[in-house]
Amino acid sequence: DEPHLVVARIKMSGDAEPDTVDIFVDPTLDEEPAQPDATRVFGTRLNNGFNGIGIKVEGLGPGIITEYDDIYVGLEYADVIPEDYEILENPVSAIAVERFSYTAGDTLEGLGDMAEGWAGPWESLFEPDSSVVVARGVFNDELLVRTNGNSARITSDGTTNRFQRLFAEPFESGEEFWFSTHLSISGNPAGNVGTFILVDTTIAGEGFRKVIMGKQFGNRNLFVTGGGGAQQTGVQFEGAAGRWLV
């Protein structure tokens, strides 16, 4: 297979007009992509904006392992993209940065503080906490790169595994912003999901999970959704290889 870089741009209208997520596959790194390969149109679900990120790994039974690394959030494409595939350094203009530079063996609960764009540490929303910091980065065999330092691993054991971390300042309705993370999926995909989520915790219930990207339930498809159906990217997770979500 050829390497794939999958990019998502979140556009919140701030009014009754539809909100959209534009999906780009293999855009250039030196300039913001113009023509999306697919577009997911929402209703007005994004009007409150976002105040944090979430991770969800769960399913009907054990068998899936997810690894996350290098989460960047910014207002411009260049804020979350490195200069090339060989130097995966932190973009200095990113508003929020998470590199999982914690002690290997620790769980995510309570890690992180009020720094690098965050309001506080990671929170585990359910027990048991199956996360662990591992002493290696996420390897992408298609791009032939590995992220630097440690990463976070979450293993599905048939229970609900959800984590969240809040931004120091929310992204308001009407803004356009970009984010990126490296995500690896391995193990049995049947009946399991492994996703990265943009959240609005001011909303009660399941509605707080606004935009969801990652491995779709029951297969290896890389998708984006926010209710009312899913948009496929045409890319799949293969084996234990990482994929770069932007």
XYZ file of N, CA and C in Angstrom:
738
model
N 0.828 -1.198 0.000
C 0.000 0.000 0.000
C 0.867 1.254 0.000
N 0.349 2.334 -0.549
C 1.027 3.608 -0.515
C 0.731 4.315 0.808
N 1.606 5.223 1.226
C 1.361 5.961 2.477
C 0.162 6.879 2.342
N -0.539 7.087 3.465
C -1.703 7.973 3.471
C -1.624 8.927 4.646
N -1.859 10.195 4.375
C -2.057 11.211 5.402
C -3.499 11.667 5.281
N -4.293 11.453 6.323
C -5.708 11.811 6.314
C -5.896 13.051 7.174
N -6.450 14.108 6.584
C -6.570 15.400 7.239
C -8.038 15.767 7.383
N -8.422 16.273 8.553
C -9.795 16.733 8.767
C -9.781 18.188 9.224
N -10.613 19.016 8.577
C -10.761 20.418 8.955
C -12.172 20.619 9.508
N -12.267 21.163 10.726
C -13.549 21.387 11.375
C -13.974 22.835 11.123
N -15.144 23.020 10.545
C -15.659 24.365 10.280
C -17.006 24.512 10.982
N -17.046 25.376 12.032
C -18.269 25.605 12.790
C -18.897 26.910 12.313
N -20.126 26.854 11.845
C -20.773 28.037 11.277
C -21.150 29.057 12.347
N -21.498 28.578 13.549
C -21.903 29.472 14.623
C -23.351 29.915 14.550
N -24.096 29.393 13.561
C -25.498 29.763 13.419
C -26.284 28.562 12.905
N -27.409 28.796 12.278
C -28.269 27.708 11.820
C -27.743 27.025 10.554
N -26.722 27.590 9.925
C -26.149 26.966 8.735
C -25.428 25.671 9.111
N -25.343 24.717 8.176
C -24.685 23.443 8.488
C -23.217 23.622 8.864
N -22.751 22.780 9.768
C -21.340 22.685 10.101
C -20.742 21.559 9.278
N -19.456 21.639 8.948
C -18.871 20.633 8.068
C -17.519 20.154 8.585
N -17.204 18.917 8.222
C -15.864 18.367 8.391
C -15.381 17.979 6.999
N -14.343 18.663 6.505
C -13.753 18.336 5.209
C -12.629 17.335 5.412
N -12.587 16.310 4.569
C -11.597 15.244 4.687
C -10.672 15.291 3.477
N -9.367 15.314 3.739
C -8.359 15.346 2.688
C -7.453 14.122 2.839
N -7.141 13.459 1.753
C -6.250 12.303 1.761
C -4.981 12.658 0.993
N -3.835 12.514 1.646
C -2.523 12.786 1.054
C -2.370 14.218 0.541
N -2.716 15.235 1.338
C -2.457 16.614 0.908
C -0.965 16.927 1.019
N -0.532 17.996 0.389
C 0.851 18.427 0.514
C 1.074 19.026 1.896
N 2.318 19.010 2.354
C 2.639 19.528 3.680
C 2.964 21.015 3.675
N 3.293 21.572 2.488
C 3.781 22.945 2.458
C 2.689 23.998 2.321
N 1.442 23.583 2.098
C 0.361 24.555 2.026
C -0.964 23.896 2.395
N -1.910 24.714 2.847
C -3.218 24.196 3.246
C -3.942 23.599 2.042
N -4.489 22.374 2.178
C -5.213 21.769 1.056
C -6.484 22.533 0.739
N -6.898 22.475 -0.535
C -8.043 23.263 -0.978
C -9.268 22.407 -1.275
N -9.109 21.364 -2.082
C -10.247 20.559 -2.523
C -10.349 19.279 -1.701
N -11.397 19.119 -0.869
C -11.508 17.905 -0.051
C -11.859 16.676 -0.880
N -11.438 15.525 -0.388
C -11.799 14.254 -1.014
C -13.183 13.799 -0.581
N -13.635 14.280 0.566
C -14.985 13.971 1.051
C -15.377 15.031 2.062
N -16.683 15.256 2.204
C -17.186 16.243 3.166
C -18.331 15.646 3.954
N -18.242 15.758 5.283
C -19.316 15.305 6.168
C -20.051 16.542 6.658
N -21.343 16.651 6.356
C -22.142 17.816 6.733
C -22.976 17.487 7.963
N -22.850 18.312 9.003
C -23.612 18.159 10.231
C -24.780 19.143 10.225
N -25.649 19.019 11.203
C -26.697 20.003 11.384
C -26.135 21.193 12.137
N -26.662 21.466 13.304
C -26.136 22.561 14.132
C -25.530 21.998 15.418
N -25.062 20.763 15.371
C -24.544 20.096 16.564
C -23.275 20.744 17.107
N -22.557 21.525 16.283
C -21.275 22.061 16.708
C -21.356 23.494 17.219
N -22.557 24.020 17.386
C -22.700 25.444 17.677
C -22.126 25.870 19.023
N -21.953 24.953 19.963
C -21.365 25.308 21.252
C -19.842 25.292 21.227
N -19.256 24.833 20.122
C -17.809 24.716 20.053
C -17.304 23.474 20.773
N -16.012 23.470 21.126
C -15.387 22.334 21.800
C -14.579 22.837 22.979
N -14.542 22.061 24.049
C -13.702 22.450 25.179
C -12.729 21.364 25.608
N -12.620 20.294 24.802
C -11.671 19.255 25.149
C -11.592 18.157 24.108
N -10.713 17.201 24.375
C -10.577 16.018 23.529
C -10.895 14.780 24.345
N -11.258 13.723 23.655
C -11.568 12.464 24.310
C -10.979 11.291 23.563
N -10.824 10.187 24.256
C -10.385 8.918 23.684
C -11.399 7.863 24.087
N -11.817 7.044 23.116
C -12.799 5.994 23.383
C -12.305 4.682 22.786
N -12.185 3.665 23.641
C -11.807 2.313 23.210
C -12.735 1.354 23.926
N -13.633 0.730 23.185
C -14.587 -0.168 23.815
C -15.206 -1.076 22.777
N -15.973 -2.053 23.230
C -16.634 -2.979 22.322
C -17.318 -4.106 23.047
N -17.655 -5.121 22.282
C -18.415 -6.254 22.811
C -17.535 -7.294 23.470
N -16.242 -7.216 23.245
C -15.351 -8.205 23.820
C -13.917 -7.755 23.703
N -12.973 -8.483 24.317
C -11.569 -8.100 24.267
C -10.978 -8.314 22.875
N -9.829 -7.712 22.643
C -9.145 -8.032 21.399
C -8.631 -6.863 20.602
N -8.773 -5.609 21.059
C -8.268 -4.481 20.292
C -7.349 -3.632 21.160
N -6.232 -3.199 20.563
C -5.249 -2.369 21.247
C -5.067 -1.088 20.440
N -5.162 0.057 21.103
C -4.951 1.338 20.431
C -3.779 2.068 21.072
N -3.025 2.785 20.242
C -1.930 3.612 20.737
C -2.067 5.014 20.150
N -1.879 6.031 21.000
C -2.018 7.428 20.608
C -0.716 8.157 20.911
N -0.385 9.144 20.069
C 0.779 9.976 20.346
C 0.658 11.307 19.603
N 1.388 12.302 20.098
C 1.544 13.609 19.450
C 0.213 14.230 19.030
N -0.534 14.718 20.017
C -1.780 15.441 19.751
C -1.470 16.934 19.687
N -1.792 17.558 18.553
C -1.579 18.994 18.360
C -2.892 19.647 17.963
N -3.152 20.847 18.476
C -4.363 21.596 18.130
C -3.953 23.032 17.807
N -4.462 23.570 16.692
C -4.124 24.935 16.311
C -5.175 25.533 15.400
N -4.997 26.810 15.100
C -5.968 27.522 14.268
C -5.640 27.444 12.787
N -4.418 27.047 12.446
C -3.994 26.970 11.053
C -3.460 25.577 10.747
N -3.510 25.212 9.477
C -2.968 23.934 9.013
C -1.512 23.775 9.439
N -0.715 24.834 9.253
C 0.709 24.775 9.571
C 0.964 24.586 11.062
N -0.024 24.894 11.916
C 0.144 24.749 13.360
C 0.303 23.295 13.795
N -0.218 22.365 13.006
C -0.268 20.965 13.446
C 0.483 20.028 12.511
N 1.204 20.573 11.527
C 1.911 19.780 10.532
C 3.411 20.038 10.632
N 4.263 18.983 10.696
C 5.710 19.192 10.691
C 6.198 19.584 9.300
N 7.462 19.971 9.212
C 7.995 20.392 7.928
C 8.120 19.233 6.949
N 8.392 18.029 7.455
C 8.483 16.858 6.579
C 8.219 15.613 7.401
N 8.211 14.453 6.732
C 7.901 13.193 7.410
C 9.071 12.669 8.226
N 10.266 13.213 8.027
C 11.441 12.701 8.725
C 11.655 13.388 10.064
N 11.153 14.620 10.211
C 11.336 15.364 11.460
C 9.965 15.606 12.072
N 9.531 14.709 12.948
C 8.204 14.811 13.546
C 8.289 15.577 14.862
N 8.755 16.818 14.771
C 8.869 17.638 15.965
C 7.602 18.435 16.203
N 7.428 18.868 17.446
C 6.258 19.639 17.827
C 6.197 20.952 17.050
N 5.096 21.226 16.324
C 4.934 22.532 15.683
C 4.877 23.624 16.762
N 5.770 24.591 16.698
C 5.892 25.573 17.777
C 4.661 26.459 17.899
N 3.829 26.533 16.853
C 2.670 27.417 16.879
C 1.392 26.723 17.349
N 1.476 25.430 17.681
C 0.293 24.717 18.142
C -0.202 25.302 19.460
N -1.531 25.398 19.611
C -2.121 25.955 20.831
C -2.073 24.952 21.975
N -2.409 23.703 21.676
C -2.379 22.637 22.686
C -1.513 21.492 22.173
N -0.678 20.959 23.063
C 0.282 19.917 22.688
C 0.250 18.809 23.735
N 0.152 17.552 23.282
C 0.242 16.396 24.170
C 1.163 15.363 23.520
N 2.340 15.128 24.138
C 3.317 14.179 23.599
C 3.424 12.922 24.465
N 2.625 12.830 25.519
C 2.629 11.682 26.439
C 4.030 11.428 27.006
N 4.701 12.512 27.394
C 6.053 12.403 27.952
C 5.974 12.146 29.457
N 5.363 11.042 29.805
C 5.194 10.663 31.203
C 6.001 9.399 31.496
N 5.979 8.959 32.736
C 6.719 7.767 33.141
C 6.064 6.516 32.574
N 6.852 5.695 31.891
C 6.340 4.441 31.345
C 5.779 3.577 32.465
N 4.607 2.986 32.215
C 3.938 2.155 33.200
C 2.809 2.854 33.927
N 2.766 4.205 33.890
C 1.688 4.949 34.532
C 0.393 4.849 33.712
N -0.755 4.955 34.386
C -2.033 5.087 33.685
C -2.296 6.559 33.403
N -3.225 6.852 32.468
C -3.476 8.227 32.064
C -4.126 9.073 33.153
N -4.948 8.470 33.991
C -5.663 9.217 35.028
C -4.709 10.091 35.843
N -4.980 11.417 35.837
C -4.210 12.344 36.642
C -2.924 12.839 36.015
N -2.565 12.358 34.818
C -1.322 12.798 34.178
C -1.535 14.137 33.464
N -0.511 14.979 33.460
C -0.596 16.290 32.834
C -1.022 17.343 33.830
N -0.763 18.616 33.478
C -1.132 19.714 34.366
C -1.596 20.908 33.547
N -1.664 22.065 34.188
C -2.135 23.267 33.504
C -0.982 23.891 32.715
N -0.696 23.294 31.561
C 0.410 23.754 30.726
C 0.162 23.318 29.288
N 0.868 23.940 28.354
C 0.827 23.604 26.927
C -0.596 23.565 26.370
N -1.424 24.512 26.857
C -2.762 24.651 26.305
C -3.849 23.850 26.995
N -3.549 23.207 28.121
C -4.519 22.359 28.800
C -4.962 22.971 30.125
N -6.210 22.688 30.509
C -6.752 23.193 31.772
C -6.358 22.340 32.959
N -5.923 21.118 32.703
C -5.579 20.201 33.771
C -5.233 18.832 33.228
N -5.255 17.800 34.084
C -4.800 16.468 33.687
C -5.869 15.656 32.954
N -5.432 14.482 32.495
C -6.350 13.500 31.915
C -7.290 12.962 32.985
N -8.535 12.677 32.567
C -9.534 12.072 33.448
C -9.992 10.753 32.840
N -10.074 9.724 33.655
C -10.670 8.452 33.249
C -12.138 8.476 33.643
N -13.035 8.303 32.659
C -14.472 8.434 32.915
C -15.124 7.134 33.360
N -14.420 6.015 33.209
C -14.975 4.724 33.608
C -13.875 3.886 34.255
N -14.285 2.915 35.045
C -13.369 1.942 35.622
C -13.681 0.560 35.054
N -12.668 -0.313 34.901
C -11.269 -0.083 35.244
C -10.551 0.742 34.186
N -9.442 1.336 34.567
C -8.611 2.131 33.666
C -7.600 1.193 33.007
N -7.763 0.946 31.715
C -6.880 -0.001 31.027
C -5.769 0.700 30.248
N -5.523 1.984 30.527
C -4.489 2.722 29.806
C -3.121 2.507 30.446
N -2.079 2.721 29.649
C -0.717 2.653 30.158
C 0.182 3.472 29.231
N 1.139 4.166 29.807
C 2.157 4.867 29.022
C 3.248 3.865 28.673
N 3.593 3.772 27.386
C 4.598 2.817 26.928
C 5.837 3.570 26.441
N 6.989 2.922 26.582
C 8.266 3.568 26.320
C 8.681 3.441 24.856
N 7.814 3.875 23.967
C 8.149 3.948 22.548
C 7.078 4.765 21.852
N 7.404 5.245 20.662
C 6.438 5.992 19.882
C 5.555 5.088 19.052
N 4.695 5.694 18.243
C 3.797 4.970 17.330
C 4.465 4.877 15.974
N 4.550 3.659 15.441
C 5.211 3.445 14.153
C 4.193 3.409 13.022
N 4.464 4.177 11.976
C 3.633 4.180 10.769
C 4.450 3.547 9.658
N 4.118 2.305 9.292
C 4.930 1.595 8.308
C 4.720 2.096 6.887
N 3.648 2.857 6.658
C 3.442 3.401 5.323
C 4.233 4.691 5.121
N 4.302 5.537 6.155
C 5.099 6.752 6.070
C 6.547 6.496 6.470
N 6.834 5.289 7.017
C 8.178 4.908 7.449
C 8.726 5.876 8.499
N 7.885 6.227 9.472
C 8.302 7.096 10.561
C 7.763 6.556 11.882
N 8.445 6.898 12.961
C 7.974 6.601 14.313
C 7.990 7.895 15.116
N 6.933 8.134 15.872
C 6.901 9.334 16.699
C 7.957 9.233 17.794
N 8.391 10.383 18.289
C 9.450 10.422 19.291
C 8.902 10.191 20.690
N 9.732 9.609 21.567
C 9.372 9.477 22.971
C 8.319 8.419 23.236
N 7.548 8.625 24.326
C 6.548 7.657 24.755
C 5.215 7.885 24.059
N 4.301 6.930 24.245
C 2.944 7.033 23.716
C 1.986 6.429 24.731
N 0.677 6.559 24.477
C -0.343 6.003 25.376
C -1.003 4.808 24.709
N -1.136 3.710 25.445
C -1.773 2.491 24.934
C -3.017 2.193 25.750
N -4.109 1.849 25.054
C -5.356 1.473 25.717
C -5.814 0.151 25.132
N -6.099 -0.810 25.990
C -6.478 -2.153 25.557
C -7.935 -2.424 25.903
N -8.705 -2.851 24.918
C -10.112 -3.187 25.151
C -10.213 -4.536 25.849
N -10.934 -4.565 26.963
C -11.151 -5.825 27.686
C -12.633 -6.168 27.765
N -13.410 -5.589 26.845
C -14.840 -5.831 26.845
C -15.614 -4.840 27.686
N -14.907 -3.872 28.301
C -15.555 -2.841 29.102
C -15.374 -1.486 28.426
N -16.010 -0.469 28.994
C -15.939 0.880 28.446
C -14.668 1.577 28.919
N -13.882 2.098 27.968
C -12.675 2.853 28.283
C -12.784 4.221 27.626
N -12.987 5.261 28.426
C -13.095 6.614 27.898
C -12.285 7.574 28.768
N -11.594 8.482 28.096
C -10.733 9.454 28.761
C -10.971 10.812 28.128
N -10.737 11.870 28.896
C -10.878 13.204 28.338
C -9.867 14.142 28.999
N -9.526 15.198 28.231
C -8.676 16.259 28.762
C -9.179 17.570 28.193
N -9.362 18.575 29.053
C -9.982 19.831 28.662
C -8.932 20.862 28.261
N -9.291 21.692 27.264
C -8.430 22.780 26.834
C -8.430 23.902 27.876
N -7.341 24.661 27.927
C -7.293 25.834 28.799
C -8.325 26.867 28.367
N -8.513 27.005 27.063
C -9.534 27.881 26.504
C -10.305 27.107 25.443
N -11.641 27.135 25.461
C -12.423 26.389 24.464
C -12.291 27.003 23.078
N -12.548 26.187 22.069
C -12.655 26.677 20.702
C -14.109 27.062 20.481
N -14.331 28.323 20.193
C -15.679 28.866 20.171
C -16.403 28.560 18.863
N -17.730 28.619 18.946
C -18.569 28.453 17.767
C -18.213 29.507 16.736
N -18.173 29.094 15.469
C -17.840 30.000 14.382
C -16.379 29.964 13.993
N -15.530 29.322 14.816
C -14.104 29.225 14.509
C -13.830 28.056 13.567
N -12.702 28.149 12.883
C -12.154 27.040 12.113
C -10.831 26.650 12.739
N -10.618 25.361 12.951
C -9.358 24.954 13.544
C -8.948 23.577 13.027
N -7.698 23.224 13.314
C -7.101 21.974 12.843
C -6.546 21.200 14.037
N -6.486 19.888 13.899
C -5.826 19.090 14.923
C -5.175 17.880 14.266
N -4.220 17.280 14.961
C -3.588 16.065 14.447
C -3.218 15.145 15.588
N -3.191 13.853 15.306
C -2.705 12.855 16.251
C -2.304 11.616 15.467
N -1.409 10.838 16.042
C -1.051 9.542 15.468
C -1.818 8.463 16.219
N -2.437 7.551 15.493
C -3.286 6.515 16.092
C -2.968 5.171 15.454
N -2.695 4.178 16.293
C -2.425 2.817 15.840
C -3.499 1.889 16.389
N -3.999 0.996 15.529
C -5.015 0.008 15.921
C -4.489 -1.381 15.592
N -4.550 -2.311 16.549
C -4.155 -3.692 16.290
C -5.098 -4.633 17.026
N -5.054 -5.905 16.641
C -5.916 -6.897 17.267
C -7.197 -7.126 16.501
N -8.161 -7.734 17.154
C -9.423 -8.128 16.530
C -10.356 -6.924 16.392
N -10.730 -6.532 15.157
C -11.596 -5.361 14.994
C -13.073 -5.639 15.225
N -13.472 -6.910 15.241
C -14.892 -7.249 15.322
C -15.497 -6.756 16.634
N -16.549 -5.927 16.514
C -17.285 -5.488 17.689
C -16.563 -4.477 18.556
N -15.489 -3.859 18.054
C -14.725 -2.913 18.851
C -14.511 -1.606 18.105
N -14.305 -0.530 18.852
C -13.973 0.769 18.267
C -12.765 1.346 18.991
N -11.977 2.173 18.270
C -10.877 2.921 18.849
C -10.864 4.285 18.195
N -11.198 5.344 18.955
C -11.437 6.642 18.331
C -10.818 7.796 19.110
N -10.710 8.920 18.399
C -10.307 10.209 18.942
C -11.510 11.127 18.796
N -11.847 11.905 19.860
C -13.115 12.631 19.892
C -12.884 14.082 20.290
N -13.594 14.993 19.633
C -13.669 16.380 20.069
C -14.949 16.535 20.879
N -14.856 17.071 22.096
C -15.977 17.030 23.027
C -16.385 18.426 23.490
N -17.640 18.508 23.907
C -18.190 19.690 24.571
C -18.832 19.208 25.855
N -18.114 19.302 26.977
C -18.583 18.731 28.240
C -19.645 19.579 28.920
N -20.020 20.715 28.317
C -21.130 21.496 28.871
C -22.466 20.854 28.542
N -22.469 19.848 27.675
C -23.689 19.139 27.287
C -23.769 17.820 28.037
N -24.908 17.516 28.608
C -25.085 16.287 29.370
C -25.350 15.112 28.434
N -25.032 13.912 28.914
C -25.342 12.713 28.151
C -24.371 12.460 27.019
N -24.749 11.521 26.133
C -23.878 11.116 25.035
C -23.648 12.226 24.024
N -24.488 13.267 24.037
C -24.358 14.346 23.079
C -23.088 15.153 23.215
N -22.332 14.958 24.323
C -21.107 15.736 24.508
C -20.019 15.292 23.528
N -20.151 14.122 22.949
C -19.161 13.618 21.990
C -19.534 14.134 20.605
N -18.861 15.173 20.140
C -19.308 15.909 18.969
C -18.785 15.368 17.653
N -17.482 15.296 17.495
C -16.873 14.786 16.270
C -15.991 13.603 16.635
N -16.227 12.481 15.996
C -15.546 11.231 16.321
C -14.783 10.754 15.089
N -13.488 10.468 15.258
C -12.659 9.965 14.175
C -11.859 8.766 14.655
N -11.668 7.779 13.784
C -10.859 6.629 14.145
C -11.342 5.368 13.469
N -11.210 4.221 14.187
C -11.622 2.933 13.644
C -13.106 2.716 13.855
N -13.792 2.392 12.780
C -15.236 2.180 12.839
C -15.577 0.862 13.521
N -16.762 0.796 14.103
C -17.230 -0.410 14.801
C -17.291 -1.594 13.834
N -16.640 -2.704 14.202
C -16.768 -3.944 13.461
C -15.892 -4.082 12.246
N -15.073 -3.065 11.899
C -14.172 -3.186 10.748
C -12.948 -2.306 10.984
N -12.067 -2.215 9.991
C -10.833 -1.439 10.122
C -10.884 -0.108 9.392
N -12.075 0.335 8.985
C -12.202 1.576 8.233
C -11.864 2.793 9.092
N -11.139 3.744 8.507
C -10.895 5.040 9.133
C -12.026 5.967 8.714
N -12.776 6.496 9.700
C -14.001 7.223 9.397
C -14.120 8.454 10.284
N -15.098 9.305 9.956
C -15.452 10.446 10.799
C -16.967 10.500 10.908
N -17.468 10.815 12.097
C -18.912 10.908 12.289
C -19.201 11.914 13.400
N -20.444 12.247 13.545
C -20.880 13.135 14.614
C -22.365 12.982 14.807
N -22.861 11.826 14.425
C -24.295 11.577 14.463
C -24.890 11.686 13.075
N -25.885 10.862 12.791
C -26.559 10.920 11.505
C -25.802 10.257 10.386
N -24.914 9.306 10.707
C -24.185 8.592 9.678
C -22.705 8.887 9.718
N -21.934 8.055 9.022
C -20.481 8.166 9.028
C -19.962 8.452 7.626
N -18.823 9.130 7.538
C -18.163 9.417 6.277
C -16.879 8.603 6.204
N -16.764 7.734 5.205
C -15.574 6.921 5.029
C -14.471 7.724 4.347
N -13.214 7.436 4.703
C -12.083 8.104 4.074
C -11.478 7.286 2.949
N -11.813 5.995 2.879
C -11.182 5.119 1.905
C -9.878 4.529 2.389
N -9.504 4.807 3.645
C -8.266 4.307 4.240
C -8.619 3.356 5.373
N -7.781 2.317 5.572
C -8.004 1.360 6.649
C -6.775 1.262 7.540
N -7.005 0.832 8.790
C -5.915 0.469 9.685
C -5.471 -0.941 9.329
N -4.171 -1.150 9.178
C -3.639 -2.448 8.786
C -2.678 -2.960 9.850
N -2.955 -4.154 10.396
C -2.074 -4.744 11.387
C -1.889 -3.820 12.580
N -0.636 -3.650 13.002
C -0.329 -2.763 14.124
C 0.198 -1.414 13.649
N 0.032 -1.112 12.375
C 0.586 0.115 11.805
C -0.220 1.325 12.239
N 0.484 2.417 12.524
C -0.187 3.661 12.891
C -0.703 4.400 11.680
N -1.664 5.278 11.916
C -2.162 6.200 10.889
C -2.158 7.594 11.483
N -1.907 8.563 10.640
C -1.797 9.946 11.070
C -3.108 10.652 10.788
N -3.838 11.056 11.832
C -5.114 11.751 11.704
C -4.875 13.228 11.939
N -5.254 14.048 10.971
C -5.075 15.492 11.080
C -6.384 16.204 10.804
